[in-house]
């Protein structure tokens, strides 16, 4: 999913926004773009990786206090400059992280002609449509109007009017973090020690500055009336490397598995005891567990099922986006545990399934990488939670998280039947891994080395 970031400040931020965007380039690197609100508004779009010098050269005449930016990981429409966010219609510019069901919109708005196949363009079209018909009412009202047609779980988006120092953000199903002068999909976009708030779903934020330099951050609840508007986030410590050590984040992360493996082993009896508590909780459901996830999370579920099967358990695995669950599946098997796997905690199809299962009263466990996760998924846990502790993973392809998921579950599962100490279990699995890894992966860095 894409990365989005916005600033609304009382100083020129046109350099800061590209720096923040670069810090979250792991979210998508198909293409990227920035819209600068300025006396001389600028919209910059490029395919491929961020080149800060190129951006600064192109935007040097557009000092800006308000801006929005986007790293794209395309879901609808090819990777091209035309399909790159921000989408601009009239003076309205938007960036979007997520997917929208747009099939009904052309029937409702036959006069709107989208220029691209990208679902996100509809957000800009609808806001601009309303704004141009009612130029005297607030941008906020036009955004609300657009939201009323866009449906549920659309992710998160940011909007600006290119001529007005105001920024609006909306989140429904994807994280959006807000500080006094910034909004972003990821905490890594913020400065060190920042403590942004995380908007709850269906909450809109409107940011602006008044003439006496007081910033104004307002939250508008478009969801259930009694829900809090936001939750607090852990303080952000600068954990993101400014660039990869071995030329690719993925390569770094393959090699970081050695440290990760070491870190995963319980070092103190308290840590062992904590693992034991988790274990006792989990084992109640191990004989009937259904792993589900998408992409590599699906494959690690498959691998876990096969290994656990050989050890006498009866797990199964499903692709989240193809799962069908009936009411009788849940009532006939009350001890079944559905175990969602998602390193980010926000894979949309996995979250959807977890949400439906939790609502139907099923036991839902979640395996996620808490440090890297903004935990949309954790809202639906009714059973156990496993934090794989893989550390931040920036490469789009799963490496450390794949291995950590496998080892975390196997450590727990094996111990439950064989009564080993948890450390012993880790040692058995890791010794082979480390041996293979050090023989094959260093120094040649064979990317497949960890699939032992
Ligand atoms: N659906 C949008 C696009 O294809 C956003 C993609 C995303 O959030 O990953 O550009």
Short mmCIF file of C-alpha atoms and ligand atoms in Angstrom, two decimals:
data_model
loop_
_atom_site.label_atom_id
_atom_site.label_comp_id
_atom_site.label_asym_id
_atom_site.label_seq_id
_atom_site.Cartn_x
_atom_site.Cartn_y
_atom_site.Cartn_z
CA UNK A 1 0.00 0.00 0.00
CA UNK A 2 1.13 3.49 -0.74
CA UNK A 3 2.69 6.01 1.61
CA UNK A 4 1.12 9.43 2.08
CA UNK A 5 2.33 12.53 3.86
CA UNK A 6 1.07 16.08 4.24
CA UNK A 7 2.31 19.26 5.90
CA UNK A 8 0.39 22.34 6.98
CA UNK A 9 2.83 24.66 8.68
CA UNK A 10 3.73 28.30 9.15
CA UNK A 11 7.07 28.04 7.32
CA UNK A 12 8.35 26.77 3.97
CA UNK A 13 8.18 22.98 4.02
CA UNK A 14 8.77 22.19 0.37
CA UNK A 15 12.08 20.48 1.24
CA UNK A 16 10.75 18.78 4.40
CA UNK A 17 7.98 17.05 2.53
CA UNK A 18 10.30 15.29 0.10
CA UNK A 19 12.52 14.24 3.02
CA UNK A 20 9.51 12.78 4.83
CA UNK A 21 8.35 11.07 1.66
CA UNK A 22 11.75 9.50 1.20
CA UNK A 23 11.65 8.12 4.74
CA UNK A 24 8.57 6.09 3.81
CA UNK A 25 9.66 5.02 0.33
CA UNK A 26 9.40 1.38 1.44
CA UNK A 27 5.60 1.81 1.16
CA UNK A 28 5.75 1.95 -2.62
CA UNK A 29 8.28 2.90 -5.24
CA UNK A 30 6.41 2.63 -8.53
CA UNK A 31 6.20 6.40 -8.72
CA UNK A 32 5.89 9.41 -6.46
CA UNK A 33 4.47 12.90 -6.48
CA UNK A 34 4.02 16.11 -4.52
CA UNK A 35 1.48 18.96 -4.69
CA UNK A 36 2.66 22.28 -3.26
CA UNK A 37 0.15 24.91 -2.15
CA UNK A 38 1.79 28.17 -3.05
CA UNK A 39 1.35 31.52 -4.78
CA UNK A 40 2.98 29.56 -7.55
CA UNK A 41 1.43 26.09 -7.03
CA UNK A 42 3.42 23.14 -8.29
CA UNK A 43 2.56 19.51 -8.97
CA UNK A 44 5.56 17.23 -9.34
CA UNK A 45 5.28 13.62 -10.50
CA UNK A 46 7.95 11.08 -11.37
CA UNK A 47 8.06 7.37 -12.10
CA UNK A 48 10.62 5.37 -10.10
CA UNK A 49 12.69 6.24 -7.08
CA UNK A 50 12.75 9.64 -5.41
CA UNK A 51 15.50 11.92 -6.62
CA UNK A 52 15.57 14.83 -4.17
CA UNK A 53 17.80 17.06 -6.35
CA UNK A 54 15.51 16.66 -9.32
CA UNK A 55 12.49 17.49 -7.19
CA UNK A 56 14.15 20.60 -5.71
CA UNK A 57 15.19 21.80 -9.15
CA UNK A 58 11.63 21.44 -10.48
CA UNK A 59 9.95 23.09 -7.51
CA UNK A 60 12.46 25.84 -6.67
CA UNK A 61 9.96 28.62 -7.40
CA UNK A 62 7.22 27.14 -5.23
CA UNK A 63 7.88 27.79 -1.58
CA UNK A 64 5.03 26.20 0.29
CA UNK A 65 3.63 25.96 3.79
CA UNK A 66 1.08 23.32 2.88
CA UNK A 67 1.73 20.28 0.69
CA UNK A 68 0.77 16.66 0.15
CA UNK A 69 2.89 13.82 -1.23
CA UNK A 70 2.62 10.17 -2.24
CA UNK A 71 4.69 7.03 -2.86
CA UNK A 72 2.71 4.76 -5.14
CA UNK A 73 2.34 0.98 -5.14
CA UNK A 74 -0.20 0.67 -7.93
CA UNK A 75 -3.41 -1.28 -7.48
CA UNK A 76 -5.54 0.17 -10.30
CA UNK A 77 -4.01 1.31 -13.56
CA UNK A 78 -0.49 0.86 -14.85
CA UNK A 79 2.61 2.52 -13.49
CA UNK A 80 2.95 5.75 -15.46
CA UNK A 81 3.36 9.47 -14.88
CA UNK A 82 -0.30 10.07 -15.74
CA UNK A 83 -1.40 7.58 -13.10
CA UNK A 84 0.86 9.02 -10.41
CA UNK A 85 -0.69 10.81 -7.45
CA UNK A 86 -1.45 13.66 -6.66
CA UNK A 87 -4.61 13.70 -8.77
CA UNK A 88 -5.54 17.25 -9.58
CA UNK A 89 -8.95 18.42 -10.79
CA UNK A 90 -9.35 22.20 -10.97
CA UNK A 91 -7.56 23.45 -7.85
CA UNK A 92 -8.21 20.30 -5.86
CA UNK A 93 -5.31 17.89 -5.34
CA UNK A 94 -5.48 14.57 -3.51
CA UNK A 95 -3.23 11.65 -2.57
CA UNK A 96 -4.69 8.31 -1.58
CA UNK A 97 -3.60 5.10 0.09
CA UNK A 98 -6.04 2.26 -0.45
CA UNK A 99 -8.61 1.00 -2.91
CA UNK A 100 -12.10 2.16 -3.77
CA UNK A 101 -14.99 0.34 -5.38
CA UNK A 102 -15.85 2.81 -8.12
CA UNK A 103 -18.23 0.65 -10.18
CA UNK A 104 -21.37 2.60 -9.20
CA UNK A 105 -19.93 6.09 -9.61
CA UNK A 106 -20.16 6.57 -13.39
CA UNK A 107 -23.90 5.82 -13.23
CA UNK A 108 -24.44 8.39 -10.49
CA UNK A 109 -22.18 11.01 -12.10
CA UNK A 110 -22.47 10.51 -15.88
CA UNK A 111 -20.95 13.95 -16.51
CA UNK A 112 -17.70 13.18 -14.70
CA UNK A 113 -15.06 11.86 -17.04
CA UNK A 114 -12.05 10.38 -15.32
CA UNK A 115 -8.76 10.81 -17.16
CA UNK A 116 -7.15 7.67 -15.78
CA UNK A 117 -8.06 4.16 -14.67
CA UNK A 118 -6.88 4.83 -11.13
CA UNK A 119 -9.64 4.49 -8.54
CA UNK A 120 -8.16 7.34 -6.47
CA UNK A 121 -8.91 9.89 -9.21
CA UNK A 122 -12.58 9.66 -8.24
CA UNK A 123 -11.83 11.32 -4.89
CA UNK A 124 -10.46 14.39 -6.66
CA UNK A 125 -13.26 14.37 -9.23
CA UNK A 126 -16.04 14.23 -6.63
CA UNK A 127 -14.55 16.91 -4.39
CA UNK A 128 -13.88 19.21 -7.35
CA UNK A 129 -17.36 18.56 -8.76
CA UNK A 130 -18.98 19.70 -5.52
CA UNK A 131 -16.52 22.52 -4.91
CA UNK A 132 -17.02 24.01 -8.35
CA UNK A 133 -20.82 23.93 -7.97
CA UNK A 134 -20.72 25.50 -4.49
CA UNK A 135 -17.56 27.63 -4.46
CA UNK A 136 -18.64 29.54 -1.38
CA UNK A 137 -18.95 26.59 0.94
CA UNK A 138 -15.98 25.08 2.73
CA UNK A 139 -13.57 22.53 1.28
CA UNK A 140 -14.48 20.40 4.30
CA UNK A 141 -18.11 20.20 3.11
CA UNK A 142 -17.02 19.15 -0.37
CA UNK A 143 -14.81 16.42 1.12
CA UNK A 144 -17.74 15.19 3.21
CA UNK A 145 -19.88 15.15 0.08
CA UNK A 146 -17.31 13.00 -1.75
CA UNK A 147 -16.96 10.62 1.20
CA UNK A 148 -20.71 9.99 1.18
CA UNK A 149 -20.35 8.36 -2.27
CA UNK A 150 -17.09 6.49 -1.78
CA UNK A 151 -18.25 3.61 0.42
CA UNK A 152 -16.44 1.93 3.30
CA UNK A 153 -12.84 0.88 3.90
CA UNK A 154 -11.39 3.19 1.32
CA UNK A 155 -8.08 3.62 3.14
CA UNK A 156 -6.84 7.14 3.79
CA UNK A 157 -6.51 10.27 1.70
CA UNK A 158 -5.28 13.86 1.94
CA UNK A 159 -6.74 16.86 0.14
CA UNK A 160 -5.62 20.43 -0.53
CA UNK A 161 -6.92 23.32 -2.53
CA UNK A 162 -3.75 24.45 -4.34
CA UNK A 163 -4.49 28.08 -3.54
CA UNK A 164 -5.38 27.79 0.13
CA UNK A 165 -3.31 26.92 3.21
CA UNK A 166 -5.53 24.22 4.54
CA UNK A 167 -5.14 20.44 4.61
CA UNK A 168 -7.82 17.82 5.07
CA UNK A 169 -7.21 14.16 5.83
CA UNK A 170 -9.61 11.26 6.14
CA UNK A 171 -9.08 7.70 7.26
CA UNK A 172 -11.31 4.68 6.91
CA UNK A 173 -9.47 1.39 7.27
CA UNK A 174 -5.84 2.53 6.84
CA UNK A 175 -3.69 4.36 9.34
CA UNK A 176 -3.41 8.12 9.34
CA UNK A 177 -1.25 9.77 11.99
CA UNK A 178 -1.61 13.45 12.88
CA UNK A 179 0.65 15.91 14.69
CA UNK A 180 0.25 19.67 15.01
CA UNK A 181 1.64 20.35 11.52
CA UNK A 182 1.79 16.97 9.77
CA UNK A 183 -0.31 14.03 8.65
CA UNK A 184 1.16 10.74 7.38
CA UNK A 185 0.44 7.07 6.85
CA UNK A 186 3.54 6.02 8.83
CA UNK A 187 5.23 7.20 11.99
CA UNK A 188 8.61 7.06 10.20
CA UNK A 189 7.60 10.13 8.17
CA UNK A 190 7.66 12.22 11.33
CA UNK A 191 10.68 13.73 13.04
CA UNK A 192 12.39 11.77 15.78
CA UNK A 193 10.53 11.87 19.13
CA UNK A 194 7.28 12.91 17.47
CA UNK A 195 4.20 11.55 19.17
CA UNK A 196 1.43 11.83 16.61
CA UNK A 197 -2.12 10.70 17.22
CA UNK A 198 -3.70 7.99 15.15
CA UNK A 199 -7.07 8.90 13.69
CA UNK A 200 -9.80 6.40 14.24
CA UNK A 201 -11.65 5.15 11.19
CA UNK A 202 -14.20 7.52 9.66
CA UNK A 203 -12.64 10.57 11.28
CA UNK A 204 -11.65 13.59 9.24
CA UNK A 205 -8.94 16.04 10.27
CA UNK A 206 -8.81 19.66 9.07
CA UNK A 207 -5.57 21.63 9.58
CA UNK A 208 -4.95 25.31 9.02
CA UNK A 209 -3.12 28.30 10.56
CA UNK A 210 -4.69 31.56 11.59
CA UNK A 211 -3.12 34.99 11.11
CA UNK A 212 -1.70 35.07 14.63
CA UNK A 213 0.24 31.86 13.88
CA UNK A 214 -1.96 29.56 15.90
CA UNK A 215 -2.38 26.22 14.35
CA UNK A 216 -5.82 24.82 14.22
CA UNK A 217 -6.30 21.05 14.09
CA UNK A 218 -9.93 20.00 14.14
CA UNK A 219 -11.29 16.47 14.19
CA UNK A 220 -14.66 15.74 12.61
CA UNK A 221 -16.31 12.44 13.39
CA UNK A 222 -18.19 10.94 10.46
CA UNK A 223 -18.60 7.55 12.16
CA UNK A 224 -20.36 6.33 15.26
CA UNK A 225 -21.03 9.32 17.55
CA UNK A 226 -19.58 7.89 20.76
CA UNK A 227 -16.22 6.69 19.39
CA UNK A 228 -13.05 8.52 20.39
CA UNK A 229 -11.58 10.54 17.53
CA UNK A 230 -8.05 9.23 17.85
CA UNK A 231 -5.74 7.05 19.88
CA UNK A 232 -2.22 7.86 20.99
CA UNK A 233 0.84 6.33 19.29
CA UNK A 234 4.11 5.24 20.77
CA UNK A 235 6.86 7.81 20.56
CA UNK A 236 8.74 7.60 17.27
CA UNK A 237 12.42 6.81 17.59
CA UNK A 238 14.43 7.19 14.42
CA UNK A 239 14.66 3.55 13.39
CA UNK A 240 14.68 3.99 9.65
CA UNK A 241 18.08 3.88 8.00
CA UNK A 242 18.60 6.76 5.63
CA UNK A 243 19.56 4.31 2.90
CA UNK A 244 20.19 0.62 2.55
CA UNK A 245 23.56 -0.78 3.61
CA UNK A 246 23.92 -3.44 0.90
CA UNK A 247 22.23 -1.56 -1.93
CA UNK A 248 18.74 -2.97 -1.34
CA UNK A 249 16.56 -2.96 1.75
CA UNK A 250 15.63 -6.53 0.99
CA UNK A 251 19.24 -7.65 1.01
CA UNK A 252 19.83 -5.85 4.30
CA UNK A 253 16.85 -7.57 5.76
CA UNK A 254 17.87 -11.02 4.63
CA UNK A 255 21.18 -10.47 6.39
CA UNK A 256 19.54 -8.94 9.46
CA UNK A 257 17.88 -12.30 10.08
CA UNK A 258 20.92 -13.45 12.02
CA UNK A 259 20.40 -10.73 14.64
CA UNK A 260 16.69 -11.27 14.55
CA UNK A 261 17.06 -14.96 15.28
CA UNK A 262 19.27 -14.16 18.22
CA UNK A 263 16.86 -11.54 19.50
CA UNK A 264 13.93 -13.94 19.33
CA UNK A 265 15.43 -16.35 21.82
CA UNK A 266 14.16 -15.80 25.35
CA UNK A 267 17.11 -14.50 27.39
CA UNK A 268 15.62 -14.42 30.85
CA UNK A 269 13.33 -16.71 32.78
CA UNK A 270 10.76 -13.90 32.78
CA UNK A 271 10.82 -13.86 28.98
CA UNK A 272 10.49 -17.62 28.93
CA UNK A 273 7.61 -17.41 31.33
CA UNK A 274 5.90 -14.84 29.11
CA UNK A 275 6.30 -17.16 26.16
CA UNK A 276 4.84 -19.94 28.25
CA UNK A 277 1.76 -17.89 29.05
CA UNK A 278 1.23 -17.21 25.38
CA UNK A 279 1.77 -20.88 24.68
CA UNK A 280 -0.79 -22.10 27.19
CA UNK A 281 -3.29 -19.81 25.65
CA UNK A 282 -2.58 -20.90 22.11
CA UNK A 283 -2.39 -24.63 22.57
CA UNK A 284 -6.08 -24.83 23.40
CA UNK A 285 -6.82 -24.24 19.75
CA UNK A 286 -3.90 -25.85 17.98
CA UNK A 287 -5.71 -28.98 16.87
CA UNK A 288 -8.04 -26.94 14.72
CA UNK A 289 -6.30 -23.88 13.43
CA UNK A 290 -6.83 -22.15 10.11
CA UNK A 291 -4.01 -19.85 9.04
CA UNK A 292 -4.97 -17.17 6.58
CA UNK A 293 -3.20 -14.31 4.87
CA UNK A 294 -2.19 -12.94 1.49
CA UNK A 295 1.06 -13.15 -0.48
CA UNK A 296 3.99 -14.35 1.57
CA UNK A 297 1.82 -14.45 4.71
CA UNK A 298 -0.30 -17.05 2.94
CA UNK A 299 2.83 -19.02 2.05
CA UNK A 300 4.14 -18.95 5.60
CA UNK A 301 0.70 -20.20 6.73
CA UNK A 302 1.03 -23.00 4.21
CA UNK A 303 4.51 -23.88 5.41
CA UNK A 304 3.36 -23.80 9.03
CA UNK A 305 0.41 -26.07 8.24
CA UNK A 306 2.57 -28.60 6.49
CA UNK A 307 5.16 -28.67 9.27
CA UNK A 308 2.55 -28.81 12.02
CA UNK A 309 0.73 -31.57 10.19
CA UNK A 310 3.86 -33.68 10.20
CA UNK A 311 4.01 -33.16 13.95
CA UNK A 312 0.51 -34.48 14.51
CA UNK A 313 -1.55 -31.30 14.51
CA UNK A 314 -4.40 -30.67 12.08
CA UNK A 315 -4.08 -27.17 10.76
CA UNK A 316 -5.22 -25.81 7.40
CA UNK A 317 -4.48 -22.66 5.45
CA UNK A 318 -6.48 -20.31 3.27
CA UNK A 319 -5.86 -17.38 0.95
CA UNK A 320 -7.61 -14.50 2.73
CA UNK A 321 -9.07 -12.97 -0.41
CA UNK A 322 -10.63 -16.29 -1.44
CA UNK A 323 -11.99 -17.38 1.92
CA UNK A 324 -15.65 -18.19 2.36
CA UNK A 325 -16.96 -18.64 5.87
CA UNK A 326 -20.46 -19.73 6.70
CA UNK A 327 -22.29 -19.34 10.00
CA UNK A 328 -22.20 -23.12 10.46
CA UNK A 329 -18.39 -23.16 10.08
CA UNK A 330 -18.30 -21.06 13.21
CA UNK A 331 -21.10 -22.67 15.23
CA UNK A 332 -20.09 -26.27 14.38
CA UNK A 333 -16.44 -25.76 15.35
CA UNK A 334 -16.39 -23.54 18.44
CA UNK A 335 -12.76 -24.43 19.26
CA UNK A 336 -11.42 -23.59 15.83
CA UNK A 337 -8.93 -20.76 15.87
CA UNK A 338 -8.62 -18.58 12.79
CA UNK A 339 -5.12 -17.22 12.72
CA UNK A 340 -4.57 -14.08 10.63
CA UNK A 341 -1.02 -13.49 9.42
CA UNK A 342 0.03 -10.03 8.27
CA UNK A 343 3.36 -8.44 9.05
CA UNK A 344 1.95 -4.94 8.58
CA UNK A 345 -1.29 -5.71 10.40
CA UNK A 346 -3.18 -3.94 7.66
CA UNK A 347 -3.40 -6.22 4.61
CA UNK A 348 -6.85 -5.30 3.48
CA UNK A 349 -8.28 -8.71 2.57
CA UNK A 350 -6.85 -10.27 5.73
CA UNK A 351 -8.31 -7.49 7.88
CA UNK A 352 -11.69 -7.92 6.16
CA UNK A 353 -11.81 -11.64 6.96
CA UNK A 354 -10.70 -11.08 10.57
CA UNK A 355 -13.38 -8.43 10.98
CA UNK A 356 -16.13 -10.75 9.68
CA UNK A 357 -14.91 -13.66 11.81
CA UNK A 358 -14.76 -11.57 14.98
CA UNK A 359 -18.24 -10.19 14.30
CA UNK A 360 -19.55 -13.74 13.87
CA UNK A 361 -18.10 -14.78 17.23
CA UNK A 362 -15.17 -16.87 15.94
CA UNK A 363 -11.84 -17.18 17.76
CA UNK A 364 -9.41 -14.91 15.94
CA UNK A 365 -5.68 -14.88 16.62
CA UNK A 366 -3.30 -12.49 14.97
CA UNK A 367 0.35 -12.89 14.04
CA UNK A 368 1.90 -9.55 13.18
CA UNK A 369 5.09 -7.60 13.39
CA UNK A 370 4.11 -5.13 16.06
CA UNK A 371 6.98 -2.71 15.59
CA UNK A 372 6.15 -2.33 11.91
CA UNK A 373 2.44 -2.58 12.35
CA UNK A 374 -0.13 0.09 12.91
CA UNK A 375 -2.40 -2.75 13.89
CA UNK A 376 -5.64 -2.34 12.07
CA UNK A 377 -5.81 -6.11 12.39
CA UNK A 378 -5.41 -6.17 16.18
CA UNK A 379 -8.84 -4.59 16.59
CA UNK A 380 -10.33 -7.95 15.71
CA UNK A 381 -8.37 -10.23 18.02
CA UNK A 382 -10.63 -12.35 20.15
CA UNK A 383 -7.99 -14.93 20.98
CA UNK A 384 -4.19 -14.78 21.03
CA UNK A 385 -1.75 -12.23 19.68
CA UNK A 386 1.74 -13.19 18.54
CA UNK A 387 4.19 -10.39 17.97
CA UNK A 388 6.89 -11.87 15.73
CA UNK A 389 9.40 -9.18 16.78
CA UNK A 390 11.10 -9.16 13.39
CA UNK A 391 11.94 -5.46 13.65
CA UNK A 392 11.07 -2.96 10.94
CA UNK A 393 10.98 -4.40 7.43
CA UNK A 394 11.23 -1.87 4.61
CA UNK A 395 11.66 -4.08 1.57
CA UNK A 396 8.29 -4.84 0.02
CA UNK A 397 9.00 -8.58 -0.21
CA UNK A 398 8.84 -10.37 3.13
CA UNK A 399 12.15 -11.70 4.43
CA UNK A 400 12.70 -11.37 8.16
CA UNK A 401 8.99 -11.37 8.81
CA UNK A 402 8.53 -14.63 6.90
CA UNK A 403 11.22 -16.32 8.93
CA UNK A 404 10.14 -14.77 12.23
CA UNK A 405 6.52 -15.84 11.71
CA UNK A 406 7.56 -19.38 10.97
CA UNK A 407 9.93 -19.61 13.89
CA UNK A 408 7.64 -17.90 16.37
CA UNK A 409 4.80 -20.29 15.70
CA UNK A 410 6.99 -23.38 15.44
CA UNK A 411 8.71 -22.52 18.68
CA UNK A 412 5.41 -22.32 20.43
CA UNK A 413 3.82 -25.32 18.75
CA UNK A 414 6.72 -27.65 19.18
CA UNK A 415 7.11 -26.82 22.82
CA UNK A 416 3.45 -27.52 23.46
CA UNK A 417 3.77 -31.17 22.48
CA UNK A 418 7.35 -32.05 23.20
CA UNK A 419 7.78 -30.11 26.44
CA UNK A 420 11.18 -28.79 25.41
CA UNK A 421 12.28 -25.54 26.87
CA UNK A 422 11.52 -22.78 24.50
CA UNK A 423 15.20 -21.92 24.15
CA UNK A 424 15.95 -25.48 23.09
CA UNK A 425 13.31 -25.33 20.43
CA UNK A 426 14.70 -22.12 19.08
CA UNK A 427 18.17 -23.57 19.11
CA UNK A 428 17.15 -26.63 17.14
CA UNK A 429 15.51 -24.63 14.42
CA UNK A 430 17.94 -21.77 14.35
CA UNK A 431 21.11 -23.80 14.37
CA UNK A 432 20.26 -25.32 11.02
CA UNK A 433 19.15 -22.00 9.66
CA UNK A 434 22.28 -20.20 10.81
CA UNK A 435 24.50 -22.91 9.43
CA UNK A 436 22.88 -22.86 6.01
CA UNK A 437 22.71 -19.12 6.04
CA UNK A 438 26.32 -18.50 6.89
CA UNK A 439 27.47 -21.12 4.40
CA UNK A 440 25.48 -19.85 1.47
CA UNK A 441 24.34 -16.30 2.04
CA UNK A 442 27.51 -14.61 3.16
CA UNK A 443 29.24 -13.17 1.25
CA UNK A 444 27.31 -14.14 -1.86
CA UNK A 445 24.03 -12.90 -0.39
CA UNK A 446 21.93 -15.56 -2.03
CA UNK A 447 18.43 -14.28 -1.49
CA UNK A 448 16.89 -17.73 -1.27
CA UNK A 449 19.22 -18.86 1.49
CA UNK A 450 16.72 -18.47 4.27
CA UNK A 451 14.15 -20.84 2.79
CA UNK A 452 15.64 -23.87 4.47
N1 LIG B 1 -5.41 2.58 -5.62
C1 LIG B 1 -4.40 3.58 -5.69
C2 LIG B 1 -3.50 3.44 -6.90
O1 LIG B 1 -3.51 2.43 -7.57
C3 LIG B 1 -3.58 3.61 -4.40
C4 LIG B 1 -2.71 2.41 -4.26
C5 LIG B 1 -2.27 2.02 -2.86
O2 LIG B 1 -2.65 2.56 -1.84
O3 LIG B 1 -1.51 1.04 -2.76
O4 LIG B 1 -2.77 4.34 -7.19
#
